């Protein structure tokens, strides 16, 4: 008989649910995976250009590989346009904006299912307009 493993209890008050409870991370600037990919790539490229030894090791290499695969946007111009579009929605928390830029949801319903805290912050119509703009930029690459 297989034993079910109990899920570890999460300490603290952090939860991305209907009401964001991010504890000490509330209002901390966040990035989408695409933005993080740009930052990591720029640091590594700069080190290479300056002929500095690469002390990043296995962890940073794995992170770079992960971001290269899962970052939805590769074009720097589009990433900046999406960031500006998302940042113009000041009603949204930085965490919500970075999640929208990472998840690239197709519908307002999908976005509100994956990011429940959006439910009472933005209308379905406004959210769909935002998602449509993100999708347009995604397929313009």
PDB file of C-alpha atoms in Angstrom:
ATOM      1  CA  UNK A   1       0.000   0.000   0.000  1.00  0.00           C
ATOM      2  CA  UNK A   2       1.412   3.383  -1.004  1.00  0.00           C
ATOM      3  CA  UNK A   3       1.771   5.982   1.674  1.00  0.00           C
ATOM      4  CA  UNK A   4       0.634   9.492   0.933  1.00  0.00           C
ATOM      5  CA  UNK A   5       3.178  12.069   1.939  1.00  0.00           C
ATOM      6  CA  UNK A   6       1.829  14.905   4.001  1.00  0.00           C
ATOM      7  CA  UNK A   7       2.424  18.309   2.527  1.00  0.00           C
ATOM      8  CA  UNK A   8       4.751  20.340   4.740  1.00  0.00           C
ATOM      9  CA  UNK A   9       3.119  23.143   6.677  1.00  0.00           C
ATOM     10  CA  UNK A  10       4.106  26.585   5.476  1.00  0.00           C
ATOM     11  CA  UNK A  11       5.295  28.825   8.251  1.00  0.00           C
ATOM     12  CA  UNK A  12       4.322  32.484   8.250  1.00  0.00           C
ATOM     13  CA  UNK A  13       1.443  34.364   6.728  1.00  0.00           C
ATOM     14  CA  UNK A  14       2.489  34.241   3.077  1.00  0.00           C
ATOM     15  CA  UNK A  15      -0.239  33.277   0.655  1.00  0.00           C
ATOM     16  CA  UNK A  16      -1.151  34.371  -2.850  1.00  0.00           C
ATOM     17  CA  UNK A  17      -4.879  33.802  -2.536  1.00  0.00           C
ATOM     18  CA  UNK A  18      -7.993  35.949  -2.772  1.00  0.00           C
ATOM     19  CA  UNK A  19      -6.220  38.414  -0.510  1.00  0.00           C
ATOM     20  CA  UNK A  20      -2.477  38.678  -0.996  1.00  0.00           C
ATOM     21  CA  UNK A  21      -0.572  38.026   2.186  1.00  0.00           C
ATOM     22  CA  UNK A  22       3.064  38.239   1.230  1.00  0.00           C
ATOM     23  CA  UNK A  23       4.432  39.055   4.675  1.00  0.00           C
ATOM     24  CA  UNK A  24       7.750  40.858   4.510  1.00  0.00           C
ATOM     25  CA  UNK A  25       7.607  40.654   0.715  1.00  0.00           C
ATOM     26  CA  UNK A  26       4.547  42.925   0.423  1.00  0.00           C
ATOM     27  CA  UNK A  27       5.310  45.827  -1.950  1.00  0.00           C
ATOM     28  CA  UNK A  28       8.747  44.404  -2.782  1.00  0.00           C
ATOM     29  CA  UNK A  29       9.582  44.945  -6.462  1.00  0.00           C
ATOM     30  CA  UNK A  30       9.202  41.754  -8.471  1.00  0.00           C
ATOM     31  CA  UNK A  31      10.111  40.594 -11.957  1.00  0.00           C
ATOM     32  CA  UNK A  32       8.594  38.304 -14.493  1.00  0.00           C
ATOM     33  CA  UNK A  33      10.711  35.372 -15.632  1.00  0.00           C
ATOM     34  CA  UNK A  34      11.417  37.277 -18.858  1.00  0.00           C
ATOM     35  CA  UNK A  35      12.734  40.284 -16.931  1.00  0.00           C
ATOM     36  CA  UNK A  36      14.865  38.044 -14.698  1.00  0.00           C
ATOM     37  CA  UNK A  37      16.263  36.354 -17.813  1.00  0.00           C
ATOM     38  CA  UNK A  38      17.353  39.748 -19.179  1.00  0.00           C
ATOM     39  CA  UNK A  39      19.036  40.722 -15.904  1.00  0.00           C
ATOM     40  CA  UNK A  40      20.952  37.437 -15.494  1.00  0.00           C
ATOM     41  CA  UNK A  41      22.008  37.467 -19.156  1.00  0.00           C
ATOM     42  CA  UNK A  42      23.222  41.085 -18.915  1.00  0.00           C
ATOM     43  CA  UNK A  43      25.330  40.352 -15.823  1.00  0.00           C
ATOM     44  CA  UNK A  44      26.924  37.272 -17.384  1.00  0.00           C
ATOM     45  CA  UNK A  45      27.540  39.088 -20.699  1.00  0.00           C
ATOM     46  CA  UNK A  46      29.175  42.000 -18.863  1.00  0.00           C
ATOM     47  CA  UNK A  47      31.467  39.666 -16.930  1.00  0.00           C
ATOM     48  CA  UNK A  48      32.479  37.935 -20.142  1.00  0.00           C
ATOM     49  CA  UNK A  49      33.133  41.278 -21.889  1.00  0.00           C
ATOM     50  CA  UNK A  50      35.341  42.391 -19.008  1.00  0.00           C
ATOM     51  CA  UNK A  51      37.151  39.044 -19.124  1.00  0.00           C
ATOM     52  CA  UNK A  52      36.312  38.455 -15.482  1.00  0.00           C
ATOM     53  CA  UNK A  53      36.334  34.904 -14.249  1.00  0.00           C
ATOM     54  CA  UNK A  54      32.850  33.431 -14.066  1.00  0.00           C
ATOM     55  CA  UNK A  55      32.223  32.625 -10.405  1.00  0.00           C
ATOM     56  CA  UNK A  56      28.536  31.926 -10.989  1.00  0.00           C
ATOM     57  CA  UNK A  57      28.899  28.185 -10.707  1.00  0.00           C
ATOM     58  CA  UNK A  58      26.284  25.518 -11.153  1.00  0.00           C
ATOM     59  CA  UNK A  59      23.368  27.352  -9.515  1.00  0.00           C
ATOM     60  CA  UNK A  60      23.489  30.421 -11.748  1.00  0.00           C
ATOM     61  CA  UNK A  61      23.997  28.233 -14.817  1.00  0.00           C
ATOM     62  CA  UNK A  62      20.908  26.199 -13.922  1.00  0.00           C
ATOM     63  CA  UNK A  63      18.959  29.406 -13.297  1.00  0.00           C
ATOM     64  CA  UNK A  64      20.041  30.808 -16.633  1.00  0.00           C
ATOM     65  CA  UNK A  65      19.014  27.574 -18.391  1.00  0.00           C
ATOM     66  CA  UNK A  66      15.642  27.574 -16.606  1.00  0.00           C
ATOM     67  CA  UNK A  67      14.949  31.198 -17.508  1.00  0.00           C
ATOM     68  CA  UNK A  68      15.997  30.626 -21.121  1.00  0.00           C
ATOM     69  CA  UNK A  69      13.374  27.893 -21.388  1.00  0.00           C
ATOM     70  CA  UNK A  70      10.505  29.394 -19.374  1.00  0.00           C
ATOM     71  CA  UNK A  71      10.788  33.139 -20.054  1.00  0.00           C
ATOM     72  CA  UNK A  72       7.844  33.803 -22.371  1.00  0.00           C
ATOM     73  CA  UNK A  73       9.440  36.851 -23.982  1.00  0.00           C
ATOM     74  CA  UNK A  74      12.934  37.061 -25.408  1.00  0.00           C
ATOM     75  CA  UNK A  75      12.876  40.454 -27.166  1.00  0.00           C
ATOM     76  CA  UNK A  76      14.124  43.179 -24.831  1.00  0.00           C
ATOM     77  CA  UNK A  77      11.918  45.837 -26.409  1.00  0.00           C
ATOM     78  CA  UNK A  78       8.770  43.755 -25.934  1.00  0.00           C
ATOM     79  CA  UNK A  79       9.737  42.941 -22.349  1.00  0.00           C
ATOM     80  CA  UNK A  80      10.034  46.662 -21.584  1.00  0.00           C
ATOM     81  CA  UNK A  81       6.713  47.394 -23.308  1.00  0.00           C
ATOM     82  CA  UNK A  82       4.969  44.684 -21.280  1.00  0.00           C
ATOM     83  CA  UNK A  83       6.565  45.992 -18.083  1.00  0.00           C
ATOM     84  CA  UNK A  84       5.308  49.505 -18.869  1.00  0.00           C
ATOM     85  CA  UNK A  85       1.842  48.199 -19.707  1.00  0.00           C
ATOM     86  CA  UNK A  86       1.641  46.203 -16.477  1.00  0.00           C
ATOM     87  CA  UNK A  87       3.099  49.015 -14.343  1.00  0.00           C
ATOM     88  CA  UNK A  88       0.431  51.395 -15.665  1.00  0.00           C
ATOM     89  CA  UNK A  89      -2.116  49.267 -13.776  1.00  0.00           C
ATOM     90  CA  UNK A  90      -1.310  50.762 -10.382  1.00  0.00           C
ATOM     91  CA  UNK A  91      -4.324  49.057  -8.788  1.00  0.00           C
ATOM     92  CA  UNK A  92      -2.400  45.784  -9.121  1.00  0.00           C
ATOM     93  CA  UNK A  93       0.223  44.650  -6.638  1.00  0.00           C
ATOM     94  CA  UNK A  94       3.780  44.208  -8.016  1.00  0.00           C
ATOM     95  CA  UNK A  95       3.440  40.452  -7.415  1.00  0.00           C
ATOM     96  CA  UNK A  96       0.233  40.327  -9.476  1.00  0.00           C
ATOM     97  CA  UNK A  97       1.820  42.288 -12.314  1.00  0.00           C
ATOM     98  CA  UNK A  98       4.861  40.005 -12.470  1.00  0.00           C
ATOM     99  CA  UNK A  99       2.612  36.927 -12.391  1.00  0.00           C
ATOM    100  CA  UNK A 100       0.545  38.269 -15.288  1.00  0.00           C
ATOM    101  CA  UNK A 101       3.753  38.893 -17.259  1.00  0.00           C
ATOM    102  CA  UNK A 102       4.994  35.384 -16.519  1.00  0.00           C
ATOM    103  CA  UNK A 103       1.829  33.316 -16.897  1.00  0.00           C
ATOM    104  CA  UNK A 104       0.487  34.950 -20.083  1.00  0.00           C
ATOM    105  CA  UNK A 105      -3.104  33.920 -19.404  1.00  0.00           C
ATOM    106  CA  UNK A 106      -5.523  33.838 -22.315  1.00  0.00           C
ATOM    107  CA  UNK A 107      -8.645  34.936 -20.469  1.00  0.00           C
ATOM    108  CA  UNK A 108      -9.636  37.041 -17.490  1.00  0.00           C
ATOM    109  CA  UNK A 109     -11.237  33.949 -15.951  1.00  0.00           C
ATOM    110  CA  UNK A 110      -7.978  31.993 -16.237  1.00  0.00           C
ATOM    111  CA  UNK A 111      -5.987  34.886 -14.744  1.00  0.00           C
ATOM    112  CA  UNK A 112      -8.372  35.234 -11.803  1.00  0.00           C
ATOM    113  CA  UNK A 113      -8.268  31.474 -11.225  1.00  0.00           C
ATOM    114  CA  UNK A 114      -4.458  31.425 -11.150  1.00  0.00           C
ATOM    115  CA  UNK A 115      -4.138  34.766  -9.325  1.00  0.00           C
ATOM    116  CA  UNK A 116      -7.250  34.929  -7.095  1.00  0.00           C
ATOM    117  CA  UNK A 117      -6.331  38.304  -5.595  1.00  0.00           C
ATOM    118  CA  UNK A 118      -7.219  39.914  -8.953  1.00  0.00           C
ATOM    119  CA  UNK A 119     -10.900  39.078  -8.483  1.00  0.00           C
ATOM    120  CA  UNK A 120     -11.983  42.281  -6.746  1.00  0.00           C
ATOM    121  CA  UNK A 121      -9.272  44.589  -8.101  1.00  0.00           C
ATOM    122  CA  UNK A 122      -9.922  44.757 -11.813  1.00  0.00           C
ATOM    123  CA  UNK A 123     -12.939  44.169 -14.025  1.00  0.00           C
ATOM    124  CA  UNK A 124     -12.966  41.222 -16.397  1.00  0.00           C
ATOM    125  CA  UNK A 125     -13.123  43.656 -19.308  1.00  0.00           C
ATOM    126  CA  UNK A 126     -10.061  45.672 -18.190  1.00  0.00           C
ATOM    127  CA  UNK A 127      -8.154  42.510 -17.350  1.00  0.00           C
ATOM    128  CA  UNK A 128      -8.980  40.983 -20.735  1.00  0.00           C
ATOM    129  CA  UNK A 129      -7.746  44.159 -22.475  1.00  0.00           C
ATOM    130  CA  UNK A 130      -4.476  43.869 -20.534  1.00  0.00           C
ATOM    131  CA  UNK A 131      -4.114  40.173 -21.378  1.00  0.00           C
ATOM    132  CA  UNK A 132      -4.846  40.860 -25.052  1.00  0.00           C
ATOM    133  CA  UNK A 133      -2.070  43.485 -25.117  1.00  0.00           C
ATOM    134  CA  UNK A 134       0.377  41.033 -23.508  1.00  0.00           C
ATOM    135  CA  UNK A 135      -0.614  38.362 -26.044  1.00  0.00           C
ATOM    136  CA  UNK A 136      -0.202  40.816 -28.932  1.00  0.00           C
ATOM    137  CA  UNK A 137       3.326  41.637 -27.770  1.00  0.00           C
ATOM    138  CA  UNK A 138       4.128  37.979 -27.196  1.00  0.00           C
ATOM    139  CA  UNK A 139       3.283  37.010 -30.749  1.00  0.00           C
ATOM    140  CA  UNK A 140       4.972  40.103 -32.220  1.00  0.00           C
ATOM    141  CA  UNK A 141       8.383  38.640 -31.361  1.00  0.00           C
TER     142      UNK A 141
END
